[in-house]
Short mmCIF file of C-alpha atoms in Angstrom, two decimals:
data_model
loop_
_atom_site.label_atom_id
_atom_site.label_comp_id
_atom_site.label_asym_id
_atom_site.label_seq_id
_atom_site.Cartn_x
_atom_site.Cartn_y
_atom_site.Cartn_z
CA MET A 143 -32.22 54.13 180.77
CA ILE A 144 -31.17 55.68 184.07
CA ARG A 145 -34.81 55.76 185.10
CA TYR A 146 -35.17 51.99 184.66
CA ILE A 147 -31.96 51.31 186.57
CA LEU A 148 -32.90 53.52 189.52
CA SER A 149 -36.40 52.14 189.95
CA PRO A 150 -35.33 48.61 191.03
CA LEU A 151 -32.66 50.17 193.24
CA LEU A 152 -35.18 52.39 195.01
CA PHE A 153 -37.50 49.43 195.40
CA LEU A 154 -34.72 47.39 196.99
CA ILE A 155 -33.86 50.20 199.42
CA SER A 156 -37.50 50.57 200.41
CA VAL A 157 -37.78 46.84 201.09
CA LEU A 158 -34.66 46.90 203.27
CA LEU A 159 -36.01 49.84 205.23
CA VAL A 160 -39.31 48.07 205.86
CA GLN A 161 -37.51 45.00 207.13
CA ALA A 162 -35.69 46.94 209.86
CA GLU A 163 -37.90 46.32 212.87
CA GLU A 164 -38.14 48.88 215.70
CA LEU A 165 -40.04 48.57 218.96
CA HIS A 166 -40.25 51.17 221.72
CA VAL A 167 -40.88 50.34 225.38
CA ASN A 168 -41.96 52.89 227.98
CA PRO A 169 -43.06 51.54 231.38
CA GLN A 170 -44.89 54.77 232.28
CA THR A 171 -46.84 55.67 229.14
CA GLY A 172 -46.79 52.36 227.28
CA ASN A 173 -49.41 49.69 226.76
CA ASP A 174 -48.69 46.15 225.57
CA ALA A 175 -51.66 46.43 223.20
CA ASN A 176 -50.01 49.34 221.38
CA SER A 177 -48.22 49.14 218.04
CA GLY A 178 -44.77 49.60 219.58
CA LEU A 179 -44.05 52.72 217.54
CA LYS A 180 -42.41 55.62 219.37
CA MET A 181 -45.73 57.44 219.78
CA GLN A 182 -47.46 54.19 220.81
CA PRO A 183 -44.88 52.36 222.95
CA LEU A 184 -45.21 49.00 224.59
CA LYS A 185 -45.16 48.78 228.37
CA THR A 186 -42.90 45.76 228.97
CA ILE A 187 -39.75 44.19 227.57
CA MET A 188 -41.54 40.83 227.82
CA GLU A 189 -44.07 41.90 225.18
CA ALA A 190 -41.32 43.26 222.95
CA ALA A 191 -39.56 39.88 223.09
CA ARG A 192 -42.80 38.04 222.26
CA ARG A 193 -43.25 40.11 219.11
CA VAL A 194 -39.61 39.76 218.09
CA ASN A 195 -39.79 35.99 218.40
CA GLN A 196 -42.88 35.87 216.15
CA ASN A 197 -41.51 38.10 213.38
CA LYS A 198 -39.75 35.86 210.85
CA ASP A 199 -39.07 38.65 208.33
CA GLN A 200 -35.36 38.94 207.66
CA GLY A 201 -33.63 42.08 208.91
CA SER A 202 -32.40 43.80 212.04
CA THR A 203 -34.39 44.54 215.18
CA THR A 204 -33.91 47.39 217.64
CA ILE A 205 -35.77 47.60 220.94
CA PHE A 206 -35.56 51.08 222.48
CA LEU A 207 -36.05 51.37 226.24
CA SER A 208 -37.09 54.74 227.66
CA GLU A 209 -35.78 56.11 230.93
CA GLY A 210 -37.61 54.77 233.98
CA ILE A 211 -37.85 51.45 235.79
CA HIS A 212 -38.34 48.37 233.61
CA LEU A 213 -39.52 45.56 235.86
CA ILE A 214 -38.83 42.05 234.55
CA THR A 215 -41.25 39.59 236.13
CA GLN A 216 -40.45 36.68 233.84
CA THR A 217 -37.29 35.78 231.94
CA VAL A 218 -37.10 37.76 228.70
CA MET A 219 -35.97 35.10 226.24
CA PHE A 220 -35.16 35.75 222.59
CA THR A 221 -35.33 32.66 220.37
CA ASN A 222 -35.73 34.04 216.82
CA ASP A 223 -32.38 33.00 215.38
CA LYS A 224 -32.56 35.07 212.20
CA TYR A 225 -29.89 37.66 212.95
CA THR A 226 -26.53 38.22 211.29
CA LEU A 227 -23.40 40.21 212.05
CA LYS A 228 -24.84 43.22 210.19
CA ASN A 229 -28.55 42.68 210.85
CA ARG A 230 -28.47 42.42 214.63
CA LEU A 231 -30.87 42.24 217.54
CA THR A 232 -30.21 45.37 219.60
CA ILE A 233 -31.68 46.21 223.00
CA ARG A 234 -30.68 49.74 223.87
CA ALA A 235 -31.46 52.94 225.72
CA GLU A 236 -33.21 55.75 223.87
CA ILE A 237 -30.46 58.10 225.07
CA MET A 238 -26.90 56.78 225.24
CA PRO A 239 -24.14 57.99 227.60
CA ASP A 240 -22.30 59.81 224.81
CA ASP A 241 -25.42 61.64 223.61
CA ALA A 242 -25.86 65.34 224.35
CA GLY A 243 -28.02 65.88 227.41
CA TRP A 244 -27.43 62.42 228.89
CA ILE A 245 -27.28 62.19 232.68
CA PRO A 246 -27.24 59.02 234.84
CA GLN A 247 -30.93 59.49 235.68
CA LYS A 248 -31.81 58.96 232.01
CA MET A 249 -30.48 55.39 231.98
CA PRO A 250 -33.29 52.82 231.76
CA VAL A 251 -33.17 50.81 234.99
CA VAL A 252 -33.80 47.09 234.50
CA VAL A 253 -34.90 45.30 237.68
CA THR A 254 -34.95 41.50 237.64
CA ALA A 255 -37.80 40.29 239.85
CA VAL A 256 -38.23 36.90 238.17
CA PRO A 257 -39.61 34.01 240.26
CA LEU A 258 -36.71 31.86 241.36
CA GLU A 259 -36.22 28.44 239.82
CA PRO A 260 -34.08 25.50 241.05
CA GLY A 261 -30.45 25.75 240.00
CA VAL A 262 -27.09 24.32 240.95
CA GLY A 263 -26.55 24.93 244.65
CA GLY A 264 -29.81 26.77 245.21
CA GLU A 265 -32.14 28.86 243.07
CA GLU A 266 -31.65 31.38 240.28
CA ALA A 267 -33.44 34.17 238.46
CA ARG A 268 -32.50 35.05 234.87
CA GLY A 269 -33.35 38.45 233.42
CA ILE A 270 -32.64 39.01 229.71
CA GLN A 271 -31.72 35.74 227.98
CA PRO A 272 -30.73 36.06 224.30
CA GLU A 273 -30.64 32.50 222.96
CA VAL A 274 -29.60 33.78 219.54
CA SER A 275 -26.36 35.02 218.01
CA HIS A 276 -25.51 38.59 216.98
CA VAL A 277 -27.00 40.57 219.87
CA THR A 278 -26.12 44.01 221.26
CA ILE A 279 -27.25 45.26 224.68
CA GLU A 280 -26.28 48.88 225.30
CA GLY A 281 -26.84 51.87 227.54
CA LEU A 282 -28.86 50.13 230.27
CA ARG A 283 -28.56 50.04 234.04
CA PHE A 284 -29.14 46.71 235.79
CA THR A 285 -29.78 46.37 239.51
CA GLY A 286 -29.39 43.45 241.87
CA SER A 287 -32.23 41.22 243.00
CA PRO A 288 -34.79 42.56 245.51
CA ASP A 289 -34.22 39.38 247.52
CA TYR A 290 -31.51 37.86 249.69
CA SER A 291 -28.61 35.72 248.49
CA TYR A 292 -28.40 33.03 251.14
CA MET A 293 -31.08 30.41 251.64
CA ASP A 294 -29.00 28.55 254.24
CA GLY A 295 -25.33 27.83 254.86
CA LYS A 296 -24.79 26.16 251.48
CA ASN A 297 -27.53 27.18 249.05
CA LEU A 298 -27.80 30.55 247.33
CA ARG A 299 -30.29 32.61 245.41
CA ARG A 300 -28.52 33.91 242.31
CA SER A 301 -29.49 36.90 240.18
CA TYR A 302 -28.30 36.99 236.56
CA PRO A 303 -29.45 40.17 234.74
CA ILE A 304 -27.98 38.87 231.44
CA TRP A 305 -27.64 35.14 230.78
CA ARG A 306 -26.92 33.13 227.63
CA ASP A 307 -27.24 29.35 227.72
CA GLY A 308 -26.38 28.10 224.21
CA LYS A 309 -22.83 26.74 223.95
CA LYS A 310 -22.71 27.22 220.16
CA LEU A 311 -23.97 30.79 220.13
CA ASP A 312 -21.68 33.63 219.08
CA ASP A 313 -21.42 37.42 219.17
CA LEU A 314 -22.97 39.01 222.26
CA LEU A 315 -21.88 42.63 222.74
CA VAL A 316 -22.68 44.30 226.08
CA THR A 317 -21.58 47.91 225.91
CA GLN A 318 -21.98 51.09 227.99
CA CYS A 319 -24.08 49.29 230.62
CA LEU A 320 -24.01 49.82 234.39
CA PHE A 321 -24.48 46.92 236.81
CA ALA A 322 -25.03 48.06 240.40
CA GLY A 323 -25.69 45.80 243.36
CA ASN A 324 -25.41 45.65 247.12
CA ILE A 325 -24.35 42.60 249.10
CA ASP A 326 -26.99 43.16 251.79
CA VAL A 327 -30.14 44.45 250.08
CA LEU A 328 -29.73 44.16 246.28
CA PRO A 329 -27.37 41.21 245.69
CA LEU A 330 -26.20 40.87 242.10
CA HIS A 331 -24.50 37.49 241.72
CA VAL A 332 -23.16 37.88 238.15
CA GLY A 333 -23.83 40.84 235.86
CA VAL A 334 -23.26 38.91 232.62
CA ILE A 335 -22.82 35.14 232.34
CA ALA A 336 -22.68 33.62 228.88
CA ASN A 337 -21.94 30.28 227.31
CA GLY A 338 -20.77 30.15 223.71
CA TYR A 339 -18.36 32.45 221.90
CA GLY A 340 -17.76 36.12 221.23
CA LEU A 341 -18.87 37.65 224.54
CA VAL A 342 -17.62 41.25 224.38
CA ILE A 343 -17.79 43.46 227.49
CA ASP A 344 -17.08 47.01 226.39
CA HIS A 345 -17.13 50.28 228.37
CA CYS A 346 -19.21 48.78 231.18
CA VAL A 347 -19.25 49.57 234.90
CA PHE A 348 -19.75 46.91 237.59
CA PHE A 349 -20.34 48.42 241.01
CA ASN A 350 -20.61 46.24 244.13
CA CYS A 351 -21.55 43.06 242.27
CA LYS A 352 -20.41 39.67 243.55
CA ASN A 353 -18.94 38.81 240.13
CA PRO A 354 -19.10 41.18 237.15
CA VAL A 355 -18.80 38.76 234.24
CA VAL A 356 -18.31 35.02 233.72
CA PHE A 357 -16.99 33.79 230.38
CA TRP A 358 -18.68 30.40 230.69
CA LYS A 359 -18.64 27.18 228.63
CA ASN A 360 -18.74 26.45 224.89
CA ASP A 361 -19.03 23.31 222.77
CA GLY A 362 -15.30 23.08 222.06
CA GLY A 363 -15.69 24.17 218.45
CA SER A 364 -14.71 27.52 216.97
CA GLY A 365 -16.14 31.00 217.21
CA SER A 366 -15.18 34.64 217.55
CA ARG A 367 -12.96 35.71 220.43
CA SER A 368 -14.24 37.04 223.73
CA VAL A 369 -13.19 40.46 224.95
CA MET A 370 -13.24 42.59 228.08
CA ARG A 371 -12.10 46.16 227.46
CA TYR A 372 -12.42 49.70 228.83
CA SER A 373 -14.50 48.50 231.77
CA LEU A 374 -14.50 49.48 235.44
CA VAL A 375 -15.01 46.88 238.16
CA TYR A 376 -15.29 48.34 241.66
CA GLY A 377 -16.25 46.78 244.98
CA CYS A 378 -16.99 43.31 243.62
CA TYR A 379 -16.84 40.97 246.59
CA PHE A 380 -15.73 37.74 244.91
CA SER A 381 -13.98 38.30 241.58
CA GLY A 382 -13.10 40.90 238.99
CA VAL A 383 -13.27 38.50 236.05
CA TRP A 384 -14.05 34.77 235.84
CA THR A 385 -12.78 32.44 233.12
CA THR A 386 -13.22 28.72 232.53
CA LYS A 387 -11.42 25.93 230.70
CA SER A 388 -13.41 26.98 227.62
CA THR A 389 -12.05 30.54 227.75
CA ARG A 390 -8.90 29.88 225.77
CA GLY A 391 -6.18 32.44 226.32
CA GLU A 392 -5.43 32.94 222.63
CA ASP A 393 -9.13 33.72 222.08
CA PHE A 394 -9.48 36.17 224.98
CA ASP A 395 -8.62 39.87 224.70
CA PHE A 396 -8.35 41.72 228.04
CA HIS A 397 -7.18 45.35 228.05
CA HIS A 398 -7.81 48.85 229.44
CA ASN A 399 -9.76 47.56 232.43
CA ILE A 400 -9.74 48.74 236.04
CA ILE A 401 -10.43 46.25 238.83
CA ALA A 402 -10.34 47.87 242.26
CA ASN A 403 -11.46 47.30 245.84
CA THR A 404 -12.19 43.70 244.96
CA THR A 405 -11.58 40.43 246.80
CA THR A 406 -9.90 38.56 243.93
CA VAL A 407 -8.94 40.06 240.58
CA TRP A 408 -8.98 36.92 238.42
CA VAL A 409 -10.83 33.67 239.18
CA ARG A 410 -10.37 30.57 237.00
CA GLU A 411 -12.23 27.32 236.82
CA LYS A 412 -10.75 24.72 239.16
CA GLY A 413 -8.05 22.74 237.40
CA SER A 414 -7.54 25.21 234.56
CA THR A 415 -4.01 25.45 233.15
CA LEU A 416 -4.76 28.08 230.51
CA ARG A 417 -2.65 31.21 230.21
CA TYR A 418 -3.89 34.77 229.68
CA LYS A 419 -2.61 38.25 228.88
CA ALA A 420 -3.72 41.52 230.46
CA SER A 421 -2.50 44.81 229.08
CA ASP A 422 -2.90 48.50 229.99
CA CYS A 423 -4.89 47.80 233.17
CA ILE A 424 -5.02 48.76 236.83
CA PHE A 425 -5.52 46.17 239.58
CA ALA A 426 -5.73 48.06 242.88
CA ASP A 427 -6.77 47.48 246.50
CA TYR A 428 -7.43 43.76 246.05
CA THR A 429 -6.98 40.92 248.54
CA ASN A 430 -5.87 38.23 246.08
CA LEU A 431 -4.63 38.55 242.53
CA ALA A 432 -5.79 35.07 241.50
CA GLY A 433 -7.93 32.19 242.69
CA TYR A 434 -9.93 29.15 241.61
CA GLY A 435 -13.71 29.36 241.34
CA ASP A 436 -14.82 26.39 243.37
CA GLY A 437 -16.94 27.51 246.29
CA ALA A 438 -15.90 30.27 248.67
CA LEU A 439 -12.35 31.46 248.30
CA SER A 440 -9.98 30.06 250.90
CA ASP A 441 -6.30 29.26 251.19
CA ASN A 442 -7.06 25.93 249.50
CA ASN A 443 -8.21 27.47 246.23
CA LEU A 444 -5.96 30.46 245.83
CA SER A 445 -3.94 30.32 242.63
CA SER A 446 -0.43 31.32 241.66
CA THR A 447 -0.25 34.16 239.17
CA ASP A 448 2.10 32.54 236.67
CA PHE A 449 -0.83 31.97 234.26
CA LEU A 450 -1.25 35.74 233.78
CA GLU A 451 1.17 37.74 231.64
CA MET A 452 0.76 41.40 232.58
CA LYS A 453 1.96 44.18 230.29
CA ASN A 454 1.73 47.77 231.49
CA VAL A 455 -0.46 46.76 234.45
CA GLN A 456 -0.35 48.88 237.61
CA THR A 457 -0.96 47.05 240.90
CA VAL A 458 -0.46 49.86 243.45
CA GLY A 459 -2.48 52.94 244.29
CA SER A 460 -6.15 53.64 244.99
CA VAL A 461 -9.05 54.30 242.66
CA LYS A 462 -11.66 56.91 243.58
CA ILE A 463 -15.34 56.64 242.59
CA GLU A 464 -17.69 59.59 242.15
CA LYS A 465 -20.58 59.37 244.65
CA ASP A 466 -22.26 62.69 243.85
CA GLN A 467 -25.47 61.82 241.98
CA SER A 468 -25.64 65.28 240.40
CA LYS A 469 -22.52 64.57 238.37
CA ARG A 470 -22.42 62.97 234.96
CA ASN A 471 -19.77 60.46 236.04
CA TYR A 472 -21.75 59.15 239.03
CA LEU A 473 -20.53 55.64 240.05
CA GLN A 474 -17.60 56.00 237.66
CA LEU A 475 -14.08 57.27 238.17
CA ALA A 476 -13.94 60.53 240.08
CA GLU A 477 -12.33 63.42 238.28
CA GLY A 478 -8.56 63.10 238.53
CA SER A 479 -8.68 59.54 239.91
CA LEU A 480 -5.99 57.02 239.24
CA GLY A 481 -6.79 55.32 235.95
CA SER A 482 -8.51 58.26 234.24
CA ASN A 483 -6.08 57.93 231.35
CA LEU A 484 -7.37 54.42 230.55
CA LYS A 485 -10.81 55.73 229.51
CA ALA A 486 -12.55 52.90 231.34
CA GLY A 487 -16.23 53.50 232.04
CA LEU A 488 -19.46 54.30 230.24
CA PHE A 489 -18.15 57.02 227.96
CA LYS A 490 -16.56 56.30 224.59
CA LYS A 491 -16.15 59.97 223.79
CA LYS A 492 -14.28 62.55 225.85
CA ILE A 493 -15.90 63.12 229.25
CA ILE A 494 -17.47 66.54 229.82
CA TRP A 495 -17.45 67.29 233.54
CA ILE A 496 -20.81 68.71 234.59
CA LYS A 497 -21.63 69.54 238.20
CA ASN A 498 -25.25 70.57 237.74
CA PRO A 499 -27.09 68.55 235.06
CA ALA A 500 -30.30 70.51 235.75
CA THR A 501 -28.93 73.28 233.58
CA LEU A 502 -28.80 71.02 230.50
#
């Protein structure tokens, strides 16, 4: 009797295992004609997305990116809307920051070199574009655009490494990712910009971006709440966080973040009257605490701060960033820096301070 009960159960387990799709991408050893298995990796994220969009079998999908430079030459769009809260689409590094042996040089580097297309107020290039719900992006490093921002006095070229357009979409988790730009040679306009609901920014680092994250528009319906937590924003030269009239305060959870050496901590959509809460954070070395996002910041679009209820938020002191590339916490908080107790940055587990990763 037990034999007959177990047989259907084993069959069901085997079916579920088969339905879990895995694809591996290695820009150095891969070939887009390969199977995509670990020993036969694909070469490009674009090919991985093409295969994912064609596979209608129910189940989760995980795309593993190896260390190295992943060049995106056309927008990587995911359109196969088959995923659920448990059976997700995940795009992740082979080795994560909390794994043994991880060092910054092992992060897959995603470079957006997509041909620019006309956009509002200039041109734009979109990198990874998940037009589906229930997506996780984790453990990746994104750079700015290998182009210039300004076309002329009014029009810009904008680089968006992660973009989501659908205003009804829900559940996009971006975790343990590093976004690094440079205003002069690798401008990164917005690290993550997403319409819809449930945009969660978790344990991310934004270094010298113009804007780290924009919680953009939705359809006015209902969805899961958006979150920004345990993240470090340093050197961003416009805002530390950007919210709109769609980012309702009661649906927005903002805690354990550090925003430092930044022009304006919090930018809201022009005309917004929404209220927000920030808890257990550090806002340091900023020019303005609040402003409206309508063109370049000036005295005409600075905002009062009465919309923001701050609980256990420190607004004095200086944050120090580690610039030694041999250290595991490169481009994160330096050892002993203000804010170390908040655990903001790439690591979810306790940080192990290593001066010479070559000995690993």
